[in-house]
CSV table of C-alpha atoms in Angstrom, one decimal:
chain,number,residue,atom,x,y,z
A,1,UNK,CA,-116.9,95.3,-37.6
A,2,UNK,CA,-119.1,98.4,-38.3
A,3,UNK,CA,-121.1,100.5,-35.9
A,4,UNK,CA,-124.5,99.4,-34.8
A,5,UNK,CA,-128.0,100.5,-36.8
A,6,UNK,CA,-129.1,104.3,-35.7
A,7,UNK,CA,-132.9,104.3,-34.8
A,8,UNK,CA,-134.3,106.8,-37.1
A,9,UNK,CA,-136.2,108.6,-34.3
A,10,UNK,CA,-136.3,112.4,-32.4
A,11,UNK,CA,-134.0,112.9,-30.2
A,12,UNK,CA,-135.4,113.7,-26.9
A,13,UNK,CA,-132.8,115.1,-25.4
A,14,UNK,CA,-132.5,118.9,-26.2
A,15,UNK,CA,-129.0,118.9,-25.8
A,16,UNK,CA,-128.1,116.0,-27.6
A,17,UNK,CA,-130.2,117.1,-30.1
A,18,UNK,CA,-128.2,120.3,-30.8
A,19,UNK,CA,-125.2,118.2,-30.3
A,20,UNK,CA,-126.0,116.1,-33.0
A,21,UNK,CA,-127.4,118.5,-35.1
A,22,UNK,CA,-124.4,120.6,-35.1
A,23,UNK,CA,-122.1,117.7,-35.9
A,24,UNK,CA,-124.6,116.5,-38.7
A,25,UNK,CA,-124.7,120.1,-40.3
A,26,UNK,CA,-121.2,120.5,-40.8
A,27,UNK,CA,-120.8,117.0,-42.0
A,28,UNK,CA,-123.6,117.8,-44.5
A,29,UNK,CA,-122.3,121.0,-45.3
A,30,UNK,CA,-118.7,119.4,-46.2
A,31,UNK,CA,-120.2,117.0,-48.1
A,32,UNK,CA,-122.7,118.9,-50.3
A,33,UNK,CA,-118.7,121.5,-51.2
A,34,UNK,CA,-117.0,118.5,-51.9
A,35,UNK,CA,-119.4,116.9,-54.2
A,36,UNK,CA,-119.5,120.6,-56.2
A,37,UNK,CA,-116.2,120.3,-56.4
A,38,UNK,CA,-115.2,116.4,-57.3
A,39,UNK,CA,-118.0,116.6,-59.7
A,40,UNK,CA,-118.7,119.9,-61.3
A,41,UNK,CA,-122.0,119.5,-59.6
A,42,UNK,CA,-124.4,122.9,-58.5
A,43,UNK,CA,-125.6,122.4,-55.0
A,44,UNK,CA,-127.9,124.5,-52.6
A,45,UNK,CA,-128.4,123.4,-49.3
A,46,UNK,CA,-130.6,125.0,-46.6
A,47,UNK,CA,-131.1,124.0,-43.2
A,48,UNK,CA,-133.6,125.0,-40.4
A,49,UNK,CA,-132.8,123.7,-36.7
A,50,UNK,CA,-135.5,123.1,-34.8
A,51,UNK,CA,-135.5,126.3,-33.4
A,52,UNK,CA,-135.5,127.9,-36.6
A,53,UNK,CA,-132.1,128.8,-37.2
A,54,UNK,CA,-131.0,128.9,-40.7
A,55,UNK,CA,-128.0,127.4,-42.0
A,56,UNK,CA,-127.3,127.5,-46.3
A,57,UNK,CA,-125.0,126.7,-48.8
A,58,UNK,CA,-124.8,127.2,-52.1
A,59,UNK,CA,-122.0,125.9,-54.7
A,60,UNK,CA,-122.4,128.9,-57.2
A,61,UNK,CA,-123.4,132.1,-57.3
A,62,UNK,CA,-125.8,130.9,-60.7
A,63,UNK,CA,-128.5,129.7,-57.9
A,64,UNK,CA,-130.5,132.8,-57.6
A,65,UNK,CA,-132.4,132.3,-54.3
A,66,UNK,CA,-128.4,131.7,-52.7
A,67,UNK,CA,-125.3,133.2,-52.4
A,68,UNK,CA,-121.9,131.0,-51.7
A,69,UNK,CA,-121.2,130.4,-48.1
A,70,UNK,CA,-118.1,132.8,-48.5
A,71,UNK,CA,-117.0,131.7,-44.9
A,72,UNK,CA,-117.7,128.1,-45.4
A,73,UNK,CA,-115.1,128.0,-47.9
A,74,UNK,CA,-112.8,129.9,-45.9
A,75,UNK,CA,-112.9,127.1,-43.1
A,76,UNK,CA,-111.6,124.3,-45.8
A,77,UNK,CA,-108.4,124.7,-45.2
A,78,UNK,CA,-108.5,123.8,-41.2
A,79,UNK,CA,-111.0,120.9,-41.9
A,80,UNK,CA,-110.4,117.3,-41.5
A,81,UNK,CA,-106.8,116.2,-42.1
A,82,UNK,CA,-105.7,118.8,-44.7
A,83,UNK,CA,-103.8,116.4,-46.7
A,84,UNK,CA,-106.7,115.6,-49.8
A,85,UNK,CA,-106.7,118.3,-51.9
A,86,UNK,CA,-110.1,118.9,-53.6
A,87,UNK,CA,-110.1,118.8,-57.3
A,88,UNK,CA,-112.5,118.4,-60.4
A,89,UNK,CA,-112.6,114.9,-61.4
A,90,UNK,CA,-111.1,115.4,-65.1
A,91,UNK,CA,-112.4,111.4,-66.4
A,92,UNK,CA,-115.6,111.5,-67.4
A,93,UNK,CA,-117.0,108.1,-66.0
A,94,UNK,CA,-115.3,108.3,-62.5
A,95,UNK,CA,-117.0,111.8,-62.2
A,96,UNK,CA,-120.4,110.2,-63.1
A,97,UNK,CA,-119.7,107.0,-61.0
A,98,UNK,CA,-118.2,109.3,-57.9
A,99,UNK,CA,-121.5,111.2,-58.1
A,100,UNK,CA,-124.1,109.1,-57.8
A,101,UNK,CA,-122.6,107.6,-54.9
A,102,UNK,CA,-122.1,110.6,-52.9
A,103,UNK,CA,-125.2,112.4,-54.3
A,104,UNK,CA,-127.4,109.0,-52.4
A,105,UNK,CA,-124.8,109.7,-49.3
A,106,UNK,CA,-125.5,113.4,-49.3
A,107,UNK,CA,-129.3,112.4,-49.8
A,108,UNK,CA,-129.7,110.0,-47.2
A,109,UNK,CA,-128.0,112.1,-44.8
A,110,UNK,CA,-130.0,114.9,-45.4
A,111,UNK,CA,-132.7,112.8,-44.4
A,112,UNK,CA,-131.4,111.3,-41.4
A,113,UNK,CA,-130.9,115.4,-39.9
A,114,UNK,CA,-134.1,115.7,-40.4
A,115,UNK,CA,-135.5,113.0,-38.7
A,116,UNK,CA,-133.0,113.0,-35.6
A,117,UNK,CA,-132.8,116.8,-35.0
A,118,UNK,CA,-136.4,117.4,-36.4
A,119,UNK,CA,-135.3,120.0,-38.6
A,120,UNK,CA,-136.5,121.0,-42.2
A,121,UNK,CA,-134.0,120.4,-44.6
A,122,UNK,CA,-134.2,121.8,-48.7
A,123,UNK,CA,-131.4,119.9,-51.1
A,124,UNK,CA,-131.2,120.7,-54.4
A,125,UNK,CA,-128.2,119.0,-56.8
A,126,UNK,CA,-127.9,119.5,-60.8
A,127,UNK,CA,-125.5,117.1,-62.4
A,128,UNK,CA,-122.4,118.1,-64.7
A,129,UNK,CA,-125.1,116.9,-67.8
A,130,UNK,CA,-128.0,119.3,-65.7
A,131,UNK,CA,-129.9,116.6,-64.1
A,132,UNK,CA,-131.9,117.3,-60.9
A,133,UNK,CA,-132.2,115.8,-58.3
A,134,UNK,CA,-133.9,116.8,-55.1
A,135,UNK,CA,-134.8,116.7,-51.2
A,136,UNK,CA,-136.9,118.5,-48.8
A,137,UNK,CA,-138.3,117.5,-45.5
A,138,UNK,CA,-141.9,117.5,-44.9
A,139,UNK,CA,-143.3,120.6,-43.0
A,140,UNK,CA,-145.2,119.7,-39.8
């Protein structure tokens, strides 16, 4: 049995808001390092809250406007269960299958942050072969 649909909508409440925002950005954040990691994939992230607070990620140094999250990747370690150790996929089609599903996962929950926690949200992914693929939030 699965959870029920999430209306797409503001959240009202400022608190919640920030709850969820905070809980979203990290989930997004740990999603956008493992994806650069499982599939050789270059990845810059950058996230304003609604108050304006900015928030980025950045998978390589070769992504001029960013610079690695130095301390995001020195959390890893104490995230989540610790057991998984994060490592290139090596076989070529389970890299390419592995990334389109969590490059729509990452995508989509880019845009849910952005709609929930009305902040602006800037994704930008390049595939192992250099493909693009891309997501920003509109500007009010």
């Amino acid at each position: 049995m699965g959870r029920g649909k999430v209306v797409l909508q503001r959240i009202e409440n400022k608190i919640s808001r920030q709850v969820t925002f905070a809980k979203r950005r990290n989930g997004l954040l740990k999603k956008a390092y493992e994806l650069s990691i499982l599939c050789d994939a270059e990845v810059a992230l950058v996230l304003f809250s609604h108050a304006g607070r900015l928030y980025q990620f950045s998978s390589s140094s070769n992504l001029p406007i960013l610079r690695p999250l130095e301390i995001w990747r020195d959390r890893r370690p104490e995230m989540g269960r610790g057991k998984v150790v994060l490592q290139r996929i090596e076989n070529k089609i389970s890299r390419q299958v592995t990334f389109a599903k969590r490059r729509n996962g990452l995508l989509k929950k880019a845009y849910e942050l952005s709609i929930l926690c009305d902040a602006q949200v800037a994704l930008v992914l390049f595939s192992h072969a250099g493909r693009l693929y891309q997501f920003s939030s509109s500007s009010k």
